[in-house]
């Protein structure tokens, strides 16, 4: 790397440099500050590398879980760089953090995907990187031709100088461009009308590797001298290891070591979920057999009497009392008393598991003064923190490589499995790959919280909703979070600026916490999945009970386009008119107004999640003996500007199916402190037969700024299904999952 | 000692004959395209071909394939440059999201199309039972139909 280095401020925390690669290409990116891994690591750190043959490698700094970010972010760079997309390949970058006086900062921009922010938070940043590289090439050409830079422009892969009629391919300019300082001022970005790549139909850039089995997921990691580890986990929530007999386990060929892993104090914030016994072997199978042969005595757990029955009983009882009022707009009691009709319903939303198809796993190699982690993770900085906490090694000496992730859904925001792997490597001194079995995964998750919701609304003589309340008793996601006061637990479960805030004058939200010992965490679109289901189902009930049409009632409440303040994630504003547009659109597509025969019906729902808008219309049949058929699905999203529309559609398909699969059959239950489900036979994800061929996706463009997508597409699917079931059968689904509730 | 053929290579395995074929393929032969998703024959991520027929390798002891011939996702295409028509269809429809289930989906489909060269949606519903947690079922269905077309056209030439 022989580069003249010049820093420019891209934004407050990030710096750009240009340089030349070993092969003489142009490299533009971020300096590998304090690089002590040699040139190969420095190379990986760069965002763009243009070779002299004009081919381009773009670094993707975010974890790829199937949401398409590995393709979408390079599209932003390539757009502003002005190259043919076919010339681009992509390289996954590792975690980059740099020690500063008061902590750590990012080396390659913020890294981590949750809350559908992967694209939105990198939108400006990645485009600026591309535009800066293009400007370097233009300046190199201008210098060579003896003209001013503004007399030159580009077409894909080529700098053109109109007045001289000269064209120079990027590849011929890279050596010169690498020698030029980067000006302080960021170059202007393209106008939306000039986009040639953003918003166009592109395919997943590494699909060939995926369909030929060449992609390496975390579970596929193989490193020199690597051993294999599994952990025997407590059958009862929070039980601790009392003692174990490993005589038989150690007799198994290939078993190398067996020892206790210490978990957090019961009730304390999670480091890992709970204690267990680790088995290390020379193959996965030997480790699993060794684990089966262990005899473990567990301490009695305080959660040994936890059960789902008790959880629901307690929630029912709680709703008979007064909870924590977290929102109280207008004069709720007076308005409710004045209503000519009051409608009420209670809905149950169960705990569910993430169950990404790639089970949790992590490679760790802890040495004296450094540590190497290879993990499928949504939050690589969390992986670095987790490994630092259990090894005591400073984070700048922990190298975290990210693999393609076999599904995340929020599970891999938590890096407990990274901490476990680091503990096992530290204890043995070996490089190890920890694997969770599917049973480990389903029985030991940070589940989506279950809760009992009570909805009540009053309408006046004109059918206008004048008072509305939602009362929720649930296990908050914030349970066992560090520094989390009890009075804030509700914040993970009720989003006060959601619908119908600002649309109903007298509005009250009330919360009751349930302390069941099930761990909980973020599950794709967190509380939006529960709240959209209950609110969109209840709106249907309210419409029918007050003699109104469910579509019209929604349109009346949502109204036209206007911005309402929204303080939660996805703000600062919420535009209910964008939901009106979507729900009208899907209703039209599915011929909502057309009468169906008995046993067939259509349901609608729409929801605003994390800055994006979505709606579903679903048509079902319900036979006399209660067999449900999903006949047709129309899904639509308004995500502002769709940068990578093919991936937006894929998310619309996948998110809808996730919502439906979960509503149809998924539930985690507890008895005697034990999670009752263990694998896909009793945690039955939907299969292809449940999903009709008649499935349309629509992207309704809005403005020139992208919102996230991955979570936005999910919440309205389940209530649209429940509303369709009601339209077809007259049966109202108030408890999820639907299971066999329709059986006569 | 268990001896079998895997993607044109001959292999002898002298470990525990009860080891599931899946773990021999992944840990001992380092062919990691075949995935572990459940270990109980529910998800189909581990499907390989044994003597040309799809089989879940996670519940098949390696002793059961003695003398037999195995194909994994890595050995499906004749050459790297020319993917199998099912893989081509998968690329055309851009099926994968996270991608983890896809080797198993493709291996299941190749075998399925041998017996249902022009499948109906109903045939697919009855026979393709692999799980996809990302919900790529809409594209899988289209890709299966497309692969059938590609294969029929290939035979005609
Ligand atoms: S891993 Fe074999 S079927 Fe799931
Ligand atoms: S693509 Fe992710 S499980 Fe199928």
XYZ file of N, CA, C and O in Angstrom, chain A residues 57-174:
472
model
N -14.491 -3.788 -7.189
C -14.899 -4.545 -6.008
C -15.412 -3.544 -4.986
O -14.754 -2.543 -4.707
N -16.609 -3.798 -4.470
C -17.186 -2.890 -3.476
C -17.376 -3.657 -2.179
O -17.881 -4.776 -2.177
N -16.927 -3.057 -1.108
C -17.089 -3.684 0.199
C -18.483 -3.435 0.732
O -19.022 -2.347 0.597
N -19.080 -4.471 1.311
C -20.364 -4.280 1.971
C -20.117 -4.398 3.461
O -19.609 -5.410 3.935
N -20.449 -3.361 4.196
C -20.085 -3.333 5.609
C -21.144 -3.938 6.520
O -20.920 -4.115 7.699
N -22.316 -4.270 5.964
C -23.413 -4.739 6.828
C -23.582 -6.253 6.780
O -23.321 -6.874 5.759
N -24.096 -6.837 7.864
C -24.407 -8.267 7.840
C -25.523 -8.558 6.832
O -26.501 -7.813 6.753
N -25.359 -9.643 6.078
C -26.383 -10.053 5.107
C -27.131 -11.256 5.678
O -26.549 -12.306 5.903
N -28.428 -11.084 5.895
C -29.249 -12.154 6.477
C -30.254 -12.682 5.475
O -31.143 -13.440 5.838
N -30.189 -12.188 4.237
C -31.205 -12.553 3.273
C -32.067 -11.361 2.904
O -32.960 -11.461 2.078
N -31.781 -10.215 3.509
C -32.575 -9.014 3.234
C -32.075 -8.280 1.993
O -32.680 -7.324 1.543
N -30.938 -8.697 1.459
C -30.464 -8.136 0.199
C -29.525 -6.959 0.340
O -29.183 -6.306 -0.641
N -29.068 -6.689 1.547
C -28.243 -5.501 1.770
C -26.882 -5.624 1.087
O -26.290 -4.645 0.666
N -26.401 -6.863 0.923
C -25.108 -7.075 0.276
C -25.164 -6.668 -1.194
O -24.154 -6.401 -1.813
N -26.344 -6.660 -1.753
C -26.532 -6.193 -3.125
C -26.936 -4.718 -3.134
O -26.436 -3.936 -3.937
N -27.827 -4.326 -2.240
C -28.392 -2.976 -2.278
C -27.351 -1.893 -1.966
O -27.316 -0.855 -2.631
N -26.505 -2.110 -0.963
C -25.533 -1.062 -0.618
C -24.522 -0.841 -1.741
O -24.269 0.307 -2.127
N -23.944 -1.892 -2.301
C -23.068 -1.665 -3.465
C -23.788 -1.002 -4.641
O -23.156 -0.273 -5.415
N -25.100 -1.218 -4.768
C -25.834 -0.517 -5.831
C -25.737 0.999 -5.634
O -25.608 1.765 -6.598
N -25.782 1.428 -4.374
C -25.681 2.869 -4.091
C -24.314 3.401 -4.513
O -24.196 4.473 -5.111
N -23.289 2.644 -4.169
C -21.932 3.069 -4.509
C -21.757 3.103 -6.026
O -21.257 4.075 -6.598
N -22.181 2.017 -6.688
C -21.989 1.897 -8.133
C -22.748 2.991 -8.886
O -22.289 3.477 -9.923
N -23.910 3.370 -8.344
C -24.700 4.421 -8.982
C -23.893 5.715 -9.063
O -23.756 6.328 -10.122
N -23.356 6.134 -7.943
C -22.643 7.416 -7.906
C -21.259 7.317 -8.551
O -20.761 8.282 -9.109
N -20.670 6.130 -8.476
C -19.366 5.944 -9.121
C -19.526 5.954 -10.638
O -18.606 6.303 -11.372
N -20.723 5.584 -11.087
C -21.045 5.497 -12.505
C -20.254 4.389 -13.198
O -19.382 4.639 -14.028
N -20.589 3.178 -12.816
C -20.015 2.003 -13.489
C -21.146 1.069 -13.874
O -22.254 1.161 -13.350
N -20.838 0.176 -14.828
C -21.814 -0.856 -15.173
C -21.939 -1.812 -13.998
O -20.930 -2.283 -13.461
N -23.159 -2.125 -13.623
C -23.378 -3.029 -12.493
C -22.748 -4.398 -12.762
O -22.262 -5.065 -11.847
N -22.713 -4.800 -14.020
C -22.150 -6.119 -14.353
C -20.648 -6.187 -14.072
O -20.078 -7.262 -13.994
N -19.999 -5.047 -13.909
C -18.553 -5.031 -13.638
C -18.243 -5.126 -12.141
O -17.091 -5.124 -11.726
N -19.331 -5.141 -11.332
C -19.147 -5.022 -9.884
C -19.168 -6.390 -9.207
O -20.005 -7.230 -9.513
N -18.242 -6.620 -8.296
C -18.372 -7.746 -7.375
C -18.294 -7.172 -5.952
O -17.916 -6.019 -5.761
N -18.685 -7.988 -4.994
C -18.850 -7.474 -3.638
C -18.041 -8.308 -2.664
O -17.929 -9.519 -2.811
N -17.468 -7.649 -1.708
C -16.711 -8.347 -0.678
C -17.300 -7.991 0.695
O -17.556 -6.828 0.987
N -17.531 -9.033 1.498
C -18.040 -8.787 2.859
C -16.914 -8.246 3.721
O -15.819 -8.797 3.748
N -17.172 -7.157 4.425
C -16.149 -6.589 5.286
C -16.313 -7.112 6.704
O -17.406 -7.438 7.120
N -15.221 -7.164 7.463
C -15.327 -7.583 8.866
C -15.836 -6.421 9.708
O -16.064 -5.325 9.194
N -16.015 -6.653 10.995
C -16.313 -5.553 11.908
C -15.100 -4.632 11.959
O -13.962 -5.097 12.041
N -15.347 -3.328 11.899
C -14.257 -2.379 12.047
C -14.538 -1.413 13.185
O -15.465 -0.617 13.115
N -13.752 -1.528 14.241
C -13.873 -0.542 15.317
C -12.483 -0.026 15.648
O -11.485 -0.707 15.444
N -12.450 1.187 16.145
C -11.186 1.839 16.460
C -11.280 2.379 17.868
O -12.304 2.959 18.251
N -10.231 2.188 18.645
C -10.224 2.706 20.006
C -10.019 4.215 19.976
O -9.206 4.719 19.218
N -10.803 4.909 20.766
C -10.634 6.354 20.890
C -10.378 6.680 22.356
O -10.356 5.771 23.196
N -10.223 7.956 22.643
C -9.930 8.350 24.020
C -11.021 7.878 24.975
O -10.750 7.438 26.087
N -12.276 7.956 24.519
C -13.358 7.640 25.456
C -14.184 6.422 25.028
O -15.351 6.308 25.349
N -13.592 5.508 24.303
C -14.334 4.300 23.947
C -13.921 3.797 22.581
O -12.734 3.699 22.277
N -14.902 3.504 21.764
C -14.622 2.957 20.435
C -15.468 3.688 19.406
O -16.556 4.142 19.700
N -14.941 3.776 18.195
C -15.752 4.324 17.115
C -15.627 3.413 15.895
O -14.814 2.500 15.856
N -16.479 3.670 14.919
C -16.524 2.800 13.744
C -15.403 3.114 12.778
O -15.085 4.271 12.533
N -14.890 2.081 12.163
C -13.870 2.256 11.143
C -14.523 2.332 9.749
O -14.068 3.055 8.883
N -15.543 1.554 9.531
C -16.178 1.492 8.193
C -17.629 1.941 8.243
O -18.474 1.427 7.516
N -17.957 2.865 9.108
C -19.363 3.242 9.263
C -20.035 2.268 10.212
O -19.530 1.181 10.477
N -21.184 2.676 10.749
C -21.905 1.832 11.702
C -22.253 0.498 11.074
O -22.637 0.434 9.915
N -22.102 -0.578 11.847
C -22.373 -1.912 11.314
C -23.358 -2.617 12.223
O -23.161 -2.677 13.431
N -24.394 -3.178 11.637
C -25.381 -3.897 12.428
C -26.743 -3.726 11.795
O -27.048 -2.652 11.262
N -27.545 -4.795 11.772
C -28.860 -4.683 11.161
C -29.942 -5.134 12.118
O -29.991 -6.258 12.562
N -30.809 -4.188 12.411
C -31.977 -4.408 13.235
C -32.829 -3.178 13.041
O -32.309 -2.109 12.717
N -34.138 -3.330 13.177
C -34.997 -2.160 13.021
C -35.081 -1.677 11.585
O -35.407 -0.521 11.327
N -34.767 -2.553 10.621
C -34.879 -2.208 9.200
C -34.104 -0.949 8.849
O -34.557 -0.102 8.092
N -32.889 -0.827 9.393
C -32.120 0.394 9.184
C -30.915 0.197 8.280
O -30.185 1.132 8.016
N -30.682 -1.048 7.821
C -29.468 -1.354 7.062
C -29.278 -0.419 5.880
O -28.188 0.056 5.606
N -30.357 -0.132 5.182
C -30.258 0.713 3.998
C -30.367 2.192 4.346
O -29.565 3.005 3.887
N -31.333 2.531 5.182
C -31.577 3.944 5.436
C -30.378 4.621 6.087
O -30.033 5.745 5.736
N -29.702 3.911 6.998
C -28.614 4.576 7.709
C -27.369 4.682 6.830
O -26.450 5.410 7.150
N -27.304 3.913 5.747
C -26.140 3.966 4.864
C -26.416 4.702 3.558
O -25.577 4.745 2.678
N -27.602 5.209 3.430
C -28.074 5.814 2.178
C -27.165 6.938 1.709
O -26.626 6.916 0.601
N -26.924 7.919 2.548
C -26.059 9.030 2.158
C -24.596 8.601 2.101
O -23.866 8.939 1.176
N -24.199 7.860 3.102
C -22.808 7.490 3.277
C -22.256 6.738 2.058
O -21.218 7.090 1.492
N -22.966 5.693 1.635
C -22.468 4.881 0.532
C -22.487 5.660 -0.784
O -21.606 5.493 -1.627
N -23.486 6.498 -0.965
C -23.519 7.293 -2.205
C -22.358 8.281 -2.231
O -21.740 8.517 -3.273
N -22.050 8.872 -1.073
C -20.935 9.826 -1.027
C -19.612 9.154 -1.349
O -18.751 9.728 -2.017
N -19.458 7.916 -0.884
C -18.231 7.184 -1.190
C -18.103 6.999 -2.703
O -17.035 7.224 -3.288
N -19.187 6.596 -3.345
C -19.159 6.388 -4.794
C -18.886 7.684 -5.536
O -18.070 7.743 -6.467
N -19.536 8.757 -5.119
C -19.373 10.045 -5.798
C -17.951 10.573 -5.637
O -17.388 11.181 -6.555
N -17.364 10.318 -4.481
C -16.003 10.795 -4.247
C -15.014 10.067 -5.159
O -14.108 10.673 -5.733
N -15.204 8.764 -5.308
C -14.313 8.010 -6.204
C -14.454 8.506 -7.641
O -13.464 8.669 -8.359
N -15.679 8.764 -8.059
C -15.910 9.256 -9.423
C -15.204 10.594 -9.634
O -14.559 10.833 -10.656
N -15.293 11.437 -8.619
C -14.669 12.752 -8.726
C -13.141 12.644 -8.852
O -12.520 13.392 -9.601
N -12.564 11.689 -8.153
C -11.115 11.484 -8.263
C -10.739 11.128 -9.701
O -9.739 11.609 -10.238
N -11.542 10.269 -10.310
C -11.251 9.823 -11.682
C -11.406 10.978 -12.659
O -10.598 11.160 -13.582
N -12.428 11.792 -12.431
C -12.629 12.959 -13.306
C -11.453 13.919 -13.186
O -10.921 14.414 -14.193
N -11.010 14.144 -11.965
C -9.908 15.093 -11.774
C -8.608 14.564 -12.403
O -7.824 15.324 -12.984
N -8.415 13.246 -12.299
C -7.218 12.657 -12.926
C -7.262 12.840 -14.444
O -6.253 13.162 -15.083
N -8.449 12.653 -15.001
C -8.587 12.801 -16.460
C -8.357 14.253 -16.863
O -7.655 14.548 -17.847
N -8.931 15.163 -16.118
C -8.814 16.580 -16.444
C -7.350 17.014 -16.410
O -6.866 17.732 -17.291
N -6.664 16.534 -15.375
C -5.259 16.891 -15.259
C -4.465 16.385 -16.472
O -3.629 17.088 -17.029
N -4.761 15.158 -16.846
C -4.037 14.568 -17.969
C -4.317 15.334 -19.277
O -3.443 15.527 -20.109
N -5.572 15.761 -19.423
C -5.959 16.418 -20.670
C -5.701 17.917 -20.644
O -5.886 18.610 -21.650
N -5.335 18.430 -19.462
C -5.094 19.858 -19.343
C -6.356 20.691 -19.435
O -6.358 21.785 -19.990
N -7.441 20.135 -18.928
C -8.694 20.897 -18.891
C -9.161 21.005 -17.444
O -8.571 20.416 -16.538
N -10.201 21.809 -17.217
C -10.755 21.922 -15.858
C -11.670 20.721 -15.596
O -12.310 20.206 -16.524
N -11.727 20.321 -14.342
C -12.520 19.135 -13.994
C -13.973 19.266 -14.436
O -14.592 18.310 -14.891
N -14.530 20.483 -14.335
C -15.953 20.606 -14.651
C -16.223 20.476 -16.150
O -17.363 20.388 -16.581
N -15.173 20.450 -16.953
C -15.359 20.219 -18.391
C -15.478 18.732 -18.715
O -15.713 18.359 -19.856
N -15.250 17.901 -17.703
C -15.343 16.450 -17.908
C -16.557 15.897 -17.179
O -17.012 16.455 -16.189
N -17.041 14.793 -17.679
C -18.102 14.086 -16.973
C -17.867 12.593 -17.187
O -16.784 12.186 -17.625
N -18.836 11.773 -16.862
C -18.638 10.330 -17.037
C -19.834 9.707 -17.720
O -20.943 10.234 -17.679
N -19.589 8.608 -18.401
C -20.622 7.628 -18.680
C -20.086 6.336 -18.066
O -18.912 6.296 -17.683
N -20.887 5.288 -17.944
C -20.446 4.152 -17.125
C -19.044 3.653 -17.452
O -18.763 3.238 -18.577
N -18.175 3.789 -16.485
C -16.828 3.247 -16.608
C -15.857 4.100 -17.398
O -14.711 3.717 -17.590
N -16.302 5.288 -17.837
C -15.473 6.094 -18.738
C -15.601 7.576 -18.364
O -16.708 8.056 -18.150
N -14.476 8.297 -18.312
C -14.539 9.742 -18.179
C -14.560 10.327 -19.591
O -13.771 9.927 -20.450
N -15.464 11.266 -19.816
C -15.553 11.875 -21.146
C -15.271 13.365 -21.018
O -15.627 14.005 -20.028
N -14.594 13.877 -22.022
C -14.362 15.317 -22.060
C -14.957 15.822 -23.369
O -14.383 15.634 -24.455
N -16.121 16.405 -23.280
C -16.915 16.759 -24.444
C -16.189 17.652 -25.434
O -16.126 17.359 -26.629
N -15.572 18.730 -24.927
C -15.001 19.718 -25.830
C -13.861 19.127 -26.656
O -13.660 19.461 -27.807
N -13.112 18.161 -26.047
C -12.005 17.550 -26.791
C -12.442 16.295 -27.521
O -11.687 15.740 -28.314
N -13.654 15.837 -27.203
C -14.123 14.591 -27.805
C -13.323 13.387 -27.338
O -13.236 12.385 -28.028
N -12.705 13.493 -26.146
C -11.839 12.416 -25.657
C -12.570 11.572 -24.615
O -13.359 12.091 -23.831
N -12.266 10.297 -24.602
C -12.831 9.411 -23.594
C -11.713 8.589 -22.970
O -10.857 8.080 -23.701
N -11.703 8.473 -21.665
C -10.675 7.658 -21.004
C -11.363 6.671 -20.048
O -12.098 7.088 -19.151
N -11.124 5.379 -20.257
C -11.723 4.396 -19.347
C -11.170 4.556 -17.929
O -10.000 4.918 -17.757
N -12.023 4.269 -16.924
C -11.597 4.368 -15.515
C -10.289 3.612 -15.278
O -9.402 4.066 -14.566
N -10.216 2.428 -15.883
C -9.048 1.576 -15.638
C -7.737 2.261 -15.980
O -6.713 2.023 -15.336
N -7.773 3.163 -16.977
C -6.543 3.866 -17.356
C -6.223 5.026 -16.418
O -5.161 5.619 -16.514
N -7.158 5.365 -15.569
C -6.981 6.557 -14.729
C -6.644 6.226 -13.284
O -6.292 7.103 -12.502
N -6.799 4.947 -12.930
C -6.732 4.635 -11.501
C -5.382 4.981 -10.890
O -5.320 5.480 -9.766
